[in-house]
Structures are given as structure tokens and as C-alpha cells.
Tab-separated table of C-alpha atoms and ligand atoms in Angstrom:
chain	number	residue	atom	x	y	z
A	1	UNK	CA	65.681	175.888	-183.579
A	2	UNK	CA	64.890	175.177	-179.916
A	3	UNK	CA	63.122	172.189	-179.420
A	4	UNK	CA	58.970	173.002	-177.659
A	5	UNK	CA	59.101	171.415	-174.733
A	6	UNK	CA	56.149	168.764	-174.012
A	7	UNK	CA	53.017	170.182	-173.004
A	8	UNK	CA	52.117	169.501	-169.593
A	9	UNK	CA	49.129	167.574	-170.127
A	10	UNK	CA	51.459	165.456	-172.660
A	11	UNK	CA	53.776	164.193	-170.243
A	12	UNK	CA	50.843	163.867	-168.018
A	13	UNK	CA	48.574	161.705	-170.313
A	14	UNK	CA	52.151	159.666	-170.463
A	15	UNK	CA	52.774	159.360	-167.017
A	16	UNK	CA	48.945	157.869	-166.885
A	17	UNK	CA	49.776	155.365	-168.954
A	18	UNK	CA	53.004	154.039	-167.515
A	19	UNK	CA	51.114	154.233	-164.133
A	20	UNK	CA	47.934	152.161	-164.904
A	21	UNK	CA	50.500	150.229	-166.543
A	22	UNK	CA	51.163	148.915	-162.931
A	23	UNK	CA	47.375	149.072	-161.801
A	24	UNK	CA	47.965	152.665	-160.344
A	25	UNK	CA	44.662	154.879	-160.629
A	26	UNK	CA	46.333	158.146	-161.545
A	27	UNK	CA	42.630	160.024	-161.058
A	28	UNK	CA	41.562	158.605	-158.146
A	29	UNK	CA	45.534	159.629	-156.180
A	30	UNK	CA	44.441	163.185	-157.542
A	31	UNK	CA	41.246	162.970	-155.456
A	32	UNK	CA	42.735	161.648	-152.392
A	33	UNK	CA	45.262	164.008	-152.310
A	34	UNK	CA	42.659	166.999	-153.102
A	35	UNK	CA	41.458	166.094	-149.575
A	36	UNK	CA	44.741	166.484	-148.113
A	37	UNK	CA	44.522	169.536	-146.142
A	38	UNK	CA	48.111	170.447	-144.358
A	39	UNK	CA	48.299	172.878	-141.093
A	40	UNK	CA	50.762	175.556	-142.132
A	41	UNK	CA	52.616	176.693	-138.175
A	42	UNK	CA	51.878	180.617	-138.341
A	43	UNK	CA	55.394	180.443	-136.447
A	44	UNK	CA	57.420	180.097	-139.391
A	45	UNK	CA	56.433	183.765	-140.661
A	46	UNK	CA	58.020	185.720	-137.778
A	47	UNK	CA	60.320	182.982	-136.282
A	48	UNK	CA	58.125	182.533	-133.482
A	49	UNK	CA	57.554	185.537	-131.617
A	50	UNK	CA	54.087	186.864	-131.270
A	51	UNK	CA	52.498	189.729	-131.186
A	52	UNK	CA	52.339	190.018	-127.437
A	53	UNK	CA	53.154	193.275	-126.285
A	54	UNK	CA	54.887	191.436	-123.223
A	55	UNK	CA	56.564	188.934	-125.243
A	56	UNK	CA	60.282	189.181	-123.936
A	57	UNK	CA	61.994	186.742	-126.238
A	58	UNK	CA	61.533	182.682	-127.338
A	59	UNK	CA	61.763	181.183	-124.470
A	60	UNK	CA	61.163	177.268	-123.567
A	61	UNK	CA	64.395	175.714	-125.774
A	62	UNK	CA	63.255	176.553	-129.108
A	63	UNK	CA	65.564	178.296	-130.672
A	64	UNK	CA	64.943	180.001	-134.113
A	65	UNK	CA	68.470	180.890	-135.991
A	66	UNK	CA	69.060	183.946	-138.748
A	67	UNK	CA	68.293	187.177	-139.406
A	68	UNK	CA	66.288	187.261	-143.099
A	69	UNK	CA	64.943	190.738	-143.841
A	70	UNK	CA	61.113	190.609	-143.873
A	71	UNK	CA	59.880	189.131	-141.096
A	72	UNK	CA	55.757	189.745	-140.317
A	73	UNK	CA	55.816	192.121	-137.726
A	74	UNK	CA	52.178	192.631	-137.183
A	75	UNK	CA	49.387	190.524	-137.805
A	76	UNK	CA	48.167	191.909	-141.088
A	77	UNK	CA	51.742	191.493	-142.530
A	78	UNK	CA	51.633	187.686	-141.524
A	79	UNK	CA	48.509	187.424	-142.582
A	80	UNK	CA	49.502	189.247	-146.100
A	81	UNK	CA	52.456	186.405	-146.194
A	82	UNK	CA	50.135	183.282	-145.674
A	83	UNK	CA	47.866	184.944	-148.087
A	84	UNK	CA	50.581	184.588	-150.853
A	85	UNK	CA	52.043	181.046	-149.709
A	86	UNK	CA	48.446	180.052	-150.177
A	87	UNK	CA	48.448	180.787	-153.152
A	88	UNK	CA	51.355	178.774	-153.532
A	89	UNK	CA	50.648	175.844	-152.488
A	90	UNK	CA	47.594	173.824	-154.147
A	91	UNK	CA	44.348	172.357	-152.322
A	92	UNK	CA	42.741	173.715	-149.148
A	93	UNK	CA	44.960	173.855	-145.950
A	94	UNK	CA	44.471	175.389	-142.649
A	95	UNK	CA	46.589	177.662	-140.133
A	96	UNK	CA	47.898	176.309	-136.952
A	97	UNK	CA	47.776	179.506	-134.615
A	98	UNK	CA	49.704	179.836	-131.298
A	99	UNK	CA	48.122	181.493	-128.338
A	100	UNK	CA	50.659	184.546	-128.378
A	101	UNK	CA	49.705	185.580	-131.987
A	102	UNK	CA	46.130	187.350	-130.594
A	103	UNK	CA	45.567	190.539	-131.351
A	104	UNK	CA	45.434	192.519	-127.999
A	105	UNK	CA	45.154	196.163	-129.153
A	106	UNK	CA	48.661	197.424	-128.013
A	107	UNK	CA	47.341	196.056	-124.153
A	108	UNK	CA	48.644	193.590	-121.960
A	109	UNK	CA	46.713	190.864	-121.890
A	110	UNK	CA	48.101	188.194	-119.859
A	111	UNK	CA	48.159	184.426	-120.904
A	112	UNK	CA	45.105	183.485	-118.176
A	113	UNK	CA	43.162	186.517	-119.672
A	114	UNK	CA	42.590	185.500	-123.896
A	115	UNK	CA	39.338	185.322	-124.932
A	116	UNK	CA	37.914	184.410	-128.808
A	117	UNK	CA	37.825	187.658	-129.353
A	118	UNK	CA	41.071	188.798	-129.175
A	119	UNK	CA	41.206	186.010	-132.326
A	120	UNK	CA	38.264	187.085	-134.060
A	121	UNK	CA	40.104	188.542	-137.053
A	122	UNK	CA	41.933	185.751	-137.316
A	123	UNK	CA	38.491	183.850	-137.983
A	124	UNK	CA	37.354	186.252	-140.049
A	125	UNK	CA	40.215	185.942	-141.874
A	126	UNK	CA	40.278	182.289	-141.762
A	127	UNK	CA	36.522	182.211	-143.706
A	128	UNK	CA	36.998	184.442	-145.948
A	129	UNK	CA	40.301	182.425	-147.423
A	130	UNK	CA	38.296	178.961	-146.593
A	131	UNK	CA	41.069	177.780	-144.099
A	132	UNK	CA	40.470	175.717	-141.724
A	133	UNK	CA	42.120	176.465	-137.234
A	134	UNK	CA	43.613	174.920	-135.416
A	135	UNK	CA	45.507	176.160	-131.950
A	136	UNK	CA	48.142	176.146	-129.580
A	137	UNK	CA	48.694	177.301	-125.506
A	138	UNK	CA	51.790	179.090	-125.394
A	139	UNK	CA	53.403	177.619	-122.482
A	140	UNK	CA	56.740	179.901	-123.367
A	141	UNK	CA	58.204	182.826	-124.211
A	142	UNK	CA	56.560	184.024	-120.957
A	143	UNK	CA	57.999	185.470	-117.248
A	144	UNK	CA	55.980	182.289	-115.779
A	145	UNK	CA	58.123	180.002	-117.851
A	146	UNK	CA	61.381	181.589	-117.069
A	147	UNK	CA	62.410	178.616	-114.815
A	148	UNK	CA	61.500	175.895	-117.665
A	149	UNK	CA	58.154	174.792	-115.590
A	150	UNK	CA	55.272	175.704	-116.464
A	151	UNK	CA	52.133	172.548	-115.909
A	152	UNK	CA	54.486	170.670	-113.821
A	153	UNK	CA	55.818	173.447	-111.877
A	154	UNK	CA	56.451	172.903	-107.954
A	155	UNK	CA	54.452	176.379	-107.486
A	156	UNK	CA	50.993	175.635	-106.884
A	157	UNK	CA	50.307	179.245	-108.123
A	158	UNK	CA	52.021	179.124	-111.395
A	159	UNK	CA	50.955	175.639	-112.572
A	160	UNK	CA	47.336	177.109	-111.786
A	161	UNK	CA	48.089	180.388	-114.562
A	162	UNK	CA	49.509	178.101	-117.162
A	163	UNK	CA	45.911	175.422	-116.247
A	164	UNK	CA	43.741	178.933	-116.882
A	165	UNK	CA	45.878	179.486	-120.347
A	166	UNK	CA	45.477	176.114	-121.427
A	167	UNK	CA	41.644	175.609	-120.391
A	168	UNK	CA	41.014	179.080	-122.632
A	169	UNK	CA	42.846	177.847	-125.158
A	170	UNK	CA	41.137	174.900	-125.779
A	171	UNK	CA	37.767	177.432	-125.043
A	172	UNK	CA	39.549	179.687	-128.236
A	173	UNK	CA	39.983	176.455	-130.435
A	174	UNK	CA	36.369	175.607	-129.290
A	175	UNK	CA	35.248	179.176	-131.087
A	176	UNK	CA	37.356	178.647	-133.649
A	177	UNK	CA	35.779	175.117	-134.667
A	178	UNK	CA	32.441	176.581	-134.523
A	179	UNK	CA	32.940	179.552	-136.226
A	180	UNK	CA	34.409	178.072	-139.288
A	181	UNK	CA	32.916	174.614	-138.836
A	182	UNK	CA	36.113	172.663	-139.046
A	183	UNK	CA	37.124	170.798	-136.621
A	184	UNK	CA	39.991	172.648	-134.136
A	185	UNK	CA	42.954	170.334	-133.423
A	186	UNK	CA	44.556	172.073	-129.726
A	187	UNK	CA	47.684	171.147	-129.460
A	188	UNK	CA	49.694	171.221	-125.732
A	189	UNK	CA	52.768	171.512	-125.993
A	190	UNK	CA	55.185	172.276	-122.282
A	191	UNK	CA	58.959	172.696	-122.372
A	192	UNK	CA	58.961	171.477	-118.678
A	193	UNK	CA	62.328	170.064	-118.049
A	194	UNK	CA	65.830	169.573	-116.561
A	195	UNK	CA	69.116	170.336	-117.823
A	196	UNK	CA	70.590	168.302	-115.833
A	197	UNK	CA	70.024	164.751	-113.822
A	198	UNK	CA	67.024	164.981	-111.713
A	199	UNK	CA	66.880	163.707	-108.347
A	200	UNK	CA	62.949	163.707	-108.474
A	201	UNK	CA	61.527	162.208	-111.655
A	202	UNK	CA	57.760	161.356	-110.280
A	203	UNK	CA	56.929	164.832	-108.555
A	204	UNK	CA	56.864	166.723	-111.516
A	205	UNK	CA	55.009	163.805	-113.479
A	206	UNK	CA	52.613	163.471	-111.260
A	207	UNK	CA	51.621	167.308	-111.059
A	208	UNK	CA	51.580	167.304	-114.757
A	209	UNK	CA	49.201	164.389	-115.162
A	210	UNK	CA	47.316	166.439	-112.041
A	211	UNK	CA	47.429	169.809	-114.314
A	212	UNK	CA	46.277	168.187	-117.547
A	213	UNK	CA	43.206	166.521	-115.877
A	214	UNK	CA	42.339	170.017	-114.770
A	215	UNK	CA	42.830	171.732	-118.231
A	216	UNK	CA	40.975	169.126	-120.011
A	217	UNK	CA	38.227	169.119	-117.093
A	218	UNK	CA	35.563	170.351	-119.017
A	219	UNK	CA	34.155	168.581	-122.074
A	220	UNK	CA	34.089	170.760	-125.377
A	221	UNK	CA	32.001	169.370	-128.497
A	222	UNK	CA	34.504	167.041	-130.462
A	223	UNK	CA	33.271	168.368	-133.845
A	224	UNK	CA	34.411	171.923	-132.559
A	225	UNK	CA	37.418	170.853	-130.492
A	226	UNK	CA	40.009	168.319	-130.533
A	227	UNK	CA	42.802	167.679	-127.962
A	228	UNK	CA	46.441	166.933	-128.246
A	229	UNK	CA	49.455	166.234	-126.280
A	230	UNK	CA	52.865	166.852	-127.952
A	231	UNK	CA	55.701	164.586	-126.154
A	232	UNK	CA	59.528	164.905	-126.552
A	233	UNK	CA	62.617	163.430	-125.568
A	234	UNK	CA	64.452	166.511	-125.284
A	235	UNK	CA	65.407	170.319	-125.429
A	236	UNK	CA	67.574	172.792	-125.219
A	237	UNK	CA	68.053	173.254	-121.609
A	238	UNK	CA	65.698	170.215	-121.167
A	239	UNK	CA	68.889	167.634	-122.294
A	240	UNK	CA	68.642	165.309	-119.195
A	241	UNK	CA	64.697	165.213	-118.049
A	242	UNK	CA	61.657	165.943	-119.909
A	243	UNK	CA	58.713	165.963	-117.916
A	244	UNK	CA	55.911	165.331	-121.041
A	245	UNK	CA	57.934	162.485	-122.340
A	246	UNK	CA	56.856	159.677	-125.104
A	247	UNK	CA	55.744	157.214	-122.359
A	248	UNK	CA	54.174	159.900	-120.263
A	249	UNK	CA	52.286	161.220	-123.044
A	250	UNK	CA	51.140	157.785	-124.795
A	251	UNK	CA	50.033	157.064	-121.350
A	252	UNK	CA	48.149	159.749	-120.987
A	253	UNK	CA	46.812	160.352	-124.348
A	254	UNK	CA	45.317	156.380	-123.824
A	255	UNK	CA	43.927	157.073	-120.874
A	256	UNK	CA	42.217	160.497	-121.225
A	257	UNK	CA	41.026	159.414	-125.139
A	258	UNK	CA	43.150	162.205	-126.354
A	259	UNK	CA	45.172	162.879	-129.635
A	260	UNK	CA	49.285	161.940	-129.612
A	261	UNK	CA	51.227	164.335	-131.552
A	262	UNK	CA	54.288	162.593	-133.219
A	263	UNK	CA	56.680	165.589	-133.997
A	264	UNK	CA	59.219	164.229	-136.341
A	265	UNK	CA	62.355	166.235	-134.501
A	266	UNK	CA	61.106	165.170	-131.065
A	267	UNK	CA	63.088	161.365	-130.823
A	268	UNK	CA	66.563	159.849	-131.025
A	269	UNK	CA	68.292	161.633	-134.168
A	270	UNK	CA	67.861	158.465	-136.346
A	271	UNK	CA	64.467	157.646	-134.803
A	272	UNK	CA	61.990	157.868	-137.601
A	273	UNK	CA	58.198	158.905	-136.779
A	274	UNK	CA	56.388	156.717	-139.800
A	275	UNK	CA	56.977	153.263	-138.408
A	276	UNK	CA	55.268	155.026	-135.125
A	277	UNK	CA	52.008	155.822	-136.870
A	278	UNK	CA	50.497	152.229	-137.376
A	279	UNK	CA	51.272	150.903	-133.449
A	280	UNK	CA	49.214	154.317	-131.947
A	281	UNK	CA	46.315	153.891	-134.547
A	282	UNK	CA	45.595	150.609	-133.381
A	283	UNK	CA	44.634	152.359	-129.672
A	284	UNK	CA	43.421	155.747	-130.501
A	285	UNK	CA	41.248	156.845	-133.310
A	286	UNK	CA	43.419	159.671	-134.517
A	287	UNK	CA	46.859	161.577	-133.858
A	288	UNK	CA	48.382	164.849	-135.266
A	289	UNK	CA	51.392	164.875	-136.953
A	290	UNK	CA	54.095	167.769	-136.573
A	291	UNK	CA	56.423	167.393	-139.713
A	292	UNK	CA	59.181	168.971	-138.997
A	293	UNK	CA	63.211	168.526	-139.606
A	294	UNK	CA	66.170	167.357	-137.155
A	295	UNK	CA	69.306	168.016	-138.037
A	296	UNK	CA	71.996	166.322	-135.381
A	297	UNK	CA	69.537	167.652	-132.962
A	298	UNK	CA	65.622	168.547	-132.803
A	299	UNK	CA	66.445	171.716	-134.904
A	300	UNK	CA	63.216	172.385	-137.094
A	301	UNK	CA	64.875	172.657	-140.484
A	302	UNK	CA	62.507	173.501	-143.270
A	303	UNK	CA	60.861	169.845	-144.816
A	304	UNK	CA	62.386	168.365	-147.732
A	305	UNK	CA	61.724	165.773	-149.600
A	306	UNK	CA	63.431	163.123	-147.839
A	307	UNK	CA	63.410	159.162	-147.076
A	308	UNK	CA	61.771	160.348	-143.590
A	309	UNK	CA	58.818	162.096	-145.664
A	310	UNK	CA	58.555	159.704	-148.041
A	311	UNK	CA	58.341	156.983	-145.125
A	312	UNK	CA	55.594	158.608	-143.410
A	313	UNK	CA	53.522	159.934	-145.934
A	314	UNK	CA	53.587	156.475	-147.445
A	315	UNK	CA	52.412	155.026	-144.006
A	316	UNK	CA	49.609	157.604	-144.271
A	317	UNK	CA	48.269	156.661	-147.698
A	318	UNK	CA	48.683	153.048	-148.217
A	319	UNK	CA	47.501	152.294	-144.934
A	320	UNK	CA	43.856	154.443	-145.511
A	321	UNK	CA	44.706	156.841	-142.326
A	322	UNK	CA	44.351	159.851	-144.567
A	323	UNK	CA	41.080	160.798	-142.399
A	324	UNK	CA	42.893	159.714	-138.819
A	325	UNK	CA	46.026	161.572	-139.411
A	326	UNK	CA	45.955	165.543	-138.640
A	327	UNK	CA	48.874	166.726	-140.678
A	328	UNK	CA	51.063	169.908	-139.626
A	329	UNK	CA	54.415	171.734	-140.364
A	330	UNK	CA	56.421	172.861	-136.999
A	331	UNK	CA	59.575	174.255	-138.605
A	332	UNK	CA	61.172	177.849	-137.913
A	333	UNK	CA	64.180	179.122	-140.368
A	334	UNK	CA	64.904	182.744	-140.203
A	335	UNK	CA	68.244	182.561	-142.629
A	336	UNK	CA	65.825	182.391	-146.070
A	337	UNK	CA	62.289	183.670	-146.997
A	338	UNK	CA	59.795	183.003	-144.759
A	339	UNK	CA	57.037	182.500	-147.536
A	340	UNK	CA	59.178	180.396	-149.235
A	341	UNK	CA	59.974	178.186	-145.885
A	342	UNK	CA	56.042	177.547	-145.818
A	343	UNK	CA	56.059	176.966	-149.645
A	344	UNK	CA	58.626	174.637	-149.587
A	345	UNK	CA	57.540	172.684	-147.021
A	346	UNK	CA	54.088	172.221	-147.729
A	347	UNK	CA	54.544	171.295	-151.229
A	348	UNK	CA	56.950	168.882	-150.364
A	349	UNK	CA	54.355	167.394	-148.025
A	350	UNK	CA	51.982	167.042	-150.694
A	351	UNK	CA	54.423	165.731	-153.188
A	352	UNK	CA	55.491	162.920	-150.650
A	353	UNK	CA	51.245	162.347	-150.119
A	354	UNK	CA	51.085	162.236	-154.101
A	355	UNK	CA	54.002	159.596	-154.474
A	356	UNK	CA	52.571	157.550	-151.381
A	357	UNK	CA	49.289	157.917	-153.424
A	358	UNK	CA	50.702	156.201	-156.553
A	359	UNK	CA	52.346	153.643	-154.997
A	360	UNK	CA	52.055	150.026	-157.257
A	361	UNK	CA	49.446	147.848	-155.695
A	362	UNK	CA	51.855	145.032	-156.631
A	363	UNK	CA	54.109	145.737	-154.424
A	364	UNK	CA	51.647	144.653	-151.267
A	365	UNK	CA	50.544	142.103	-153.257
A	366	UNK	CA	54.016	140.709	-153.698
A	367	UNK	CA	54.750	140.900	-149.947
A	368	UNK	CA	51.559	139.231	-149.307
A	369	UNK	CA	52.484	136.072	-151.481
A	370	UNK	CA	55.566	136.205	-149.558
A	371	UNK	CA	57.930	136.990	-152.424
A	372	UNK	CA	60.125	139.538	-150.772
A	373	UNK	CA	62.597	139.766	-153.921
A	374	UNK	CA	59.520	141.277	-156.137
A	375	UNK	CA	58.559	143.603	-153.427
A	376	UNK	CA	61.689	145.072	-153.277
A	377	UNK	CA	62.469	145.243	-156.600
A	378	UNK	CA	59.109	146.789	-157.401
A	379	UNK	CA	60.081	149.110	-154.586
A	380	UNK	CA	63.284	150.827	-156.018
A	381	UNK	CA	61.732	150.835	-159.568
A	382	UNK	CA	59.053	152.573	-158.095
A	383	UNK	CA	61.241	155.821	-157.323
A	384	UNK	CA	61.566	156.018	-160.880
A	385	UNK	CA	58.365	156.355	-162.083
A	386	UNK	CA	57.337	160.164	-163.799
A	387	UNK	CA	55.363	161.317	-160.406
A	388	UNK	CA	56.534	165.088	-161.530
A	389	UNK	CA	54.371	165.133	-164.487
A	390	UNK	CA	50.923	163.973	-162.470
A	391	UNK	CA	52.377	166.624	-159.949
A	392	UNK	CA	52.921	169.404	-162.300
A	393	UNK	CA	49.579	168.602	-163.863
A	394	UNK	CA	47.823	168.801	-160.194
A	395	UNK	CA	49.376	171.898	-159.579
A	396	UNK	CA	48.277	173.399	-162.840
A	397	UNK	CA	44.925	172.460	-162.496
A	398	UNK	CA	44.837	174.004	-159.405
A	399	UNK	CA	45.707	176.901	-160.404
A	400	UNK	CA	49.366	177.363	-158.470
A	401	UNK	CA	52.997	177.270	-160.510
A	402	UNK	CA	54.165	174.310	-161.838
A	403	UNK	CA	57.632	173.406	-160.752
A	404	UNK	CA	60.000	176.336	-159.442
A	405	UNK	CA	57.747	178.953	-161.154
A	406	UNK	CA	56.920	179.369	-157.289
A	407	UNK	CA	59.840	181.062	-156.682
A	408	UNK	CA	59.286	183.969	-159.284
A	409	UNK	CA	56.452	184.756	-157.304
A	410	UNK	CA	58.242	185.443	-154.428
A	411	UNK	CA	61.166	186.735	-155.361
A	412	UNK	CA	58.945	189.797	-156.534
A	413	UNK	CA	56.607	189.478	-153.261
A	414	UNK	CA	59.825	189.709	-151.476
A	415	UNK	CA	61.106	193.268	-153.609
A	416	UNK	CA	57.610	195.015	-153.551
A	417	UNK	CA	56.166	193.944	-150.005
A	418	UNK	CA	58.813	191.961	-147.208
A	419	UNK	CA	61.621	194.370	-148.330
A	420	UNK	CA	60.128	197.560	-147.675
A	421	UNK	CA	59.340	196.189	-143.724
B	501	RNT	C1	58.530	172.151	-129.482
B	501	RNT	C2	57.334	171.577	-130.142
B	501	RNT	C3	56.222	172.547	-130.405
B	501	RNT	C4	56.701	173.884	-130.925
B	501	RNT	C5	55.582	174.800	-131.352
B	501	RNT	C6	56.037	176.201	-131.539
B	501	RNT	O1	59.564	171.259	-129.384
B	501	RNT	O2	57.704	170.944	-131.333
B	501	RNT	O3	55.302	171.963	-131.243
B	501	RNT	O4	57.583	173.763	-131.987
B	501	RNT	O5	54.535	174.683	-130.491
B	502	ZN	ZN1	56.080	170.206	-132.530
């Protein structure tokens, strides 16, 4: 006769007691991480295209590989899609919407012509599923990016349509904070860059800084809107010169009391972002994190649950920046389901969060009496401790599978609704 496996609430009531064991508050992890609210990139669902009717192509260096049947083709299907990862992934989140996925009505509305309304559905939307916004310009993908300038571009005329996008942007993420009384994080991201050696470094850097100033001109409400500046080290087609690069954008950020955005794929390929968080928190109030996946290069693999996770979730929790730290996805894999891309991802995020959550008070009180051979023991034992069964109890109370359950769920989304498209 097959053995019944433990109950869930069994191994959890276990797991409690090995964990207050080591003076870990099982309950009160559960309600930090109930607060954790993630930004799932709308991207991911139809490997970044848009619903532009103009849209000729991903542009900019980012590069989005595969060919997965099912892609969201239209905004209702990639709304359908998030509908069902949310339902997948437990707690309240938010979307992270790009500029280019507005619904324009089959007619060509040009980047320096969006208005709210042409993301008014999307808000609707938003409130009715109690998400939270937040935004993105769309400084790509676009015949006045063709040349890889857009902000910093030598043409006094182009730099002046991508200032118009970006100052209605942040107008849009403005609408959207107010309309669904969360906070909007805008995000501005450029691909401005060289492929190979500039002989002019300062030109473009100074008609960037020039170009932000003007976009960020006018002062929004900070409950309604928050600004961000995403730098990077390099692209595709940007190898030798980024213009937005880590020191210009610290710089900047500093100066103009604006968010950093620390994109995970965005340094050297061994360059971690965690160890980054605690030096920018002691100069700005709060940053936005894009958690995202390098592999040999700044290639937006799906999250896993990796040392790089683990590192900066930890950084997150047991330093108390859960309410300074916006957290995001910006990954794009077309060779697998897109749902389960988000779901992955996002879960993993939240596992990471839970296992930061739980970490033994003992071991910062070791390091702080200086015994370094405790800390690290405590440490690796640490990874060993039955974090699955306080997860699988979280997710059950929350009413989302426990363990790969998930995937059931879309394998039979994926026959009955993404095959058919
Ligand atoms: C690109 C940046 C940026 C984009 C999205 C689509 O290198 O990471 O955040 O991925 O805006
Ligand atoms: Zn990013």
C-alpha cells in the first residue's frame, strides 16, 4: 500500500518548528513577503513587440530568440495570458507596461502623439484585477531609432521627438498612478550607443544629460509618478560606447533625485547586482530593480533560482529595503511558454524573498561578535533548512498550486487558448 504523503500543513507545522528552533519567525516572513509585490514586464508575453501598427521590428539591441506557438497578438490575448499567470503566482503584483503596447485603434499614432487614453483599458483592466502600473518610453523599435540614437542623438530634431515621448510617458504613468492609486515607477531606458570606438565620448553625454533635464522638466506628484533611469554597460550593436552608462546614470540619478535601475544583465558577466543595492541606498531613497538573466552576455534568460537571486533578494530582506526596493522582471524567451516564462520567474522571485525572509538571526549576530567560522557555518546549514514546506503552505493559502501543479494549468491553457492563435 502506497504510503499518504504528509499533509501540507504537516510538514509546514514541522518546518515551524525547526525554524523558531533558530529564532526564525516563520509568521511574521509570511507577512513580509505578502507585501512583496513584483512588476511582471508585459514584454515577455509577445517577445517584445507591441501593438503598434508601425512597429517594424525590435530594434535598439534587444534581441528576443525562438519561435513558441502562442504568442499574444493583440492586447486582449496578452491580457488573457497575464490574467492566468496571475493566477499563478501568489500575492498582489503589478504590470510593467511599455509605451508601444497602447491601444491605438488600428491608427498610427506616433511615439510624440500617446495620450492616457490610448491606455485606458489597460487601467481598467489593471483595477479590476487589483494590479498595480508601472511604465516605460519606448525609445526603440522605431524609424527614429534606426541609427541607435535616440536622447543623445546629434539631430536636434529627433532628440526633441524622443523628449515629447518621454515627457508623455511619464504624463501616462502620471494617469496611471492616479487612476489606480499606486504609485507609477517610469522607467527610461535608451539604447544610445556605438559599435565601435568613439572618437567623441562627451557630445553625446552631454546632449543626453541636456535631453533628460528637458523630459523630466516638469514636476509630476511623487505619489502618482516616480522616475527612473536604467544604465548599461553594453548592447548589441552598442559593444564599444554606451551613452547612459553606470557612472552617467548614478550621476545623474544623484543629482536630479531620481530612481537608479540596477538591471541584473546590464554589467560585466560575473558582476553581481546585490552587493550594488546597499552603496546606492545610502544616497537615494529608493531604486528599481530589473531581475533579469545573463548568460555569457546581457541575454534576458528567464530567472531561476540562482546564487545571483538568492544574493539579492537576501540584500533586500535582511537589510529592511523591502519598501525602498521597486522589484521587476525584464526577461524575453520566445523558445518555451510565455505564461510559464512569467510564472517561473516570478515565483522564483518570491521564493528567493521567502528564503531571504527566513534567514537565522544568528548568523548576523555571529558576524557581529566577530566569529566568522559560526557565520559561515550557520550560512551553508542554512540552505538546508525545509523553506519548501513554508513555501508550499504560502502558496496554498493563497490560493495558487503548490509546487509544479502550476504547470498542469498551463499545459491545458496552452491546448484550449495559445494553441488555437
Ligand atoms: C534593455 C533594458 C530595458 C529593456 C526593456 C524592454 O537592455 O534592460 O529595460 O529590456 O525596457
Ligand atoms: Zn532592464
Amino acid at each position: 500500500m502506497a504510503k499518504k504523503s504528509l499533509s501540507i500543513k504537516t510538514a509546514f507545522d514541522m518546518a515551524c518548528d525547526r525554524y523558531s528552533g533558530l529564532g526564525v519567525d516563520v509568521a511574521h516572513a509570511l507577512k513580509s513577503l505578502e507585501g512583496v509585490s513584483i512588476s511582471l514586464h508585459c514584454w515577455q508575453g509577445d517577445d517584445v513587440g507591441g501593438f503598434e501598427s508601425l512597429s517594424g521590428g525590435l530594434g535598439g539591441g534587444l534581441v528576443a530568440t525562438g519561435n513558441y506557438p502562442g504568442k499574444a497578438r493583440t492586447p486582449d490575448e496578452l491580457r488573457a495570458d497575464l490574467q492566468k499567470a496571475c493566477t499563478l503566482i501568489p500575492g498582489h503584483h503589478r504590470l510593467n507596461l511599455h509605451a508601444f503596447y497602447g491601444e491605438f485603434e488600428n491608427r498610427k499614432v506616433d511615439r510624440d502623439q500617446i495620450e492616457p487614453r490610448h491606455f485606458a483599458r489597460w487601467m481598467d483592466w489593471a483595477k479590476a484585477q487589483g494590479l498595480g502600473l508601472d511604465f516605460n518610453p519606448t525609445c526603440f523599435s522605431h524609424p527614429n531609432a534606426a541609427d541607435g540614437f535616440t536622447l543623445a542623438h546629434e539631430d536636434k530634431g529627433i532628440r526633441e521627438f524622443w523628449i515629447e515621448h518621454c515627457r508623455r510617458s511619464r504624463e501616462i504613468g502620471a494617469a496611471m498612478g492616479k487612476a489606480l492609486g499606486k504609485t507609477c515607477v517610469t522607467n527610461v531606458w535608451i539604447p544610445d550607443g556605438m559599435k565601435d570606438t568613439p572618437a567623441d565620448r562627451v557630445g553625446p553625454r552631454q546632449r543626453l544629460a541636456d535631453s533628460l533635464d528637458a523630459v523630466f522638466k516638469k514636476t509630476l506628484p511623487a505619489r502618482h509618478n516616480l522616475d527612473a533611469v536604467e544604465p548599461k554597460l553594453f548592447g548589441i550593436g552598442s559593444e564599444s560606447f554606451v551613452v547612459g552608462s553606470h557612472e552617467f546614470y548614478l550621476g545623474y540619478a544623484l543629482s536630479r533625485g531620481k530612481l537608479l535601475t540596477l538591471d541584473a544583465g546590464h554589467y560585466h558577466p560575473t558582476e553581481g547586482i546585490a552587493d550594488k543595492i546597499s552603496s546606492v541606498l545610502q544616497f537615494m531613497p529608493e531604486i528599481l530593480l530589473h531581475v533579469s538573466r545573463g548568460v555569457r552576455w546581457d541575454s534576458d534568460h528567464v530567472v531561476v533560482l540562482n546564487d545571483d537571486l538568492h544574493s539579492i533578494a537576501r540584500e533586500i530582506a535582511a537589510n529592511g529595503f523591502l519598501k525602498r526596493v521597486h522589484i521587476g522582471l525584464d526577461y524575453f524567451d520566445a523558445s518555451i511558454n510565455r505564461v510559464a516564462a512569467w510564472t517561473v520567474g516570478a515565483r522564483n522571485m518570491l521564493r528567493a524573498m521567502l528564503i531571504a525572509l527566513l534567514e537565522p538571526p544568528l548568523i548576523c549576530s555571529a558576524e557581529a561578535a566577530g566569529d566568522f567560522t559560526t557565520r559561515l557555518a550557520l550560512q551553508e546549514e542554512a540552505k538546508s533548512l525545509p523553506w519548501g514546506a513554508i513555501w508550499d503552505y504560502y502558496c496554498e493559502t493563497k490560493g495558487v498550486p503548490v509546487g509544479n501543479r502550476w504547470l498542469a494549468d498551463i499545459q491545458s491553457y496552452e491546448k484550449e487558448v495559445l494553441s488555437k492563435r
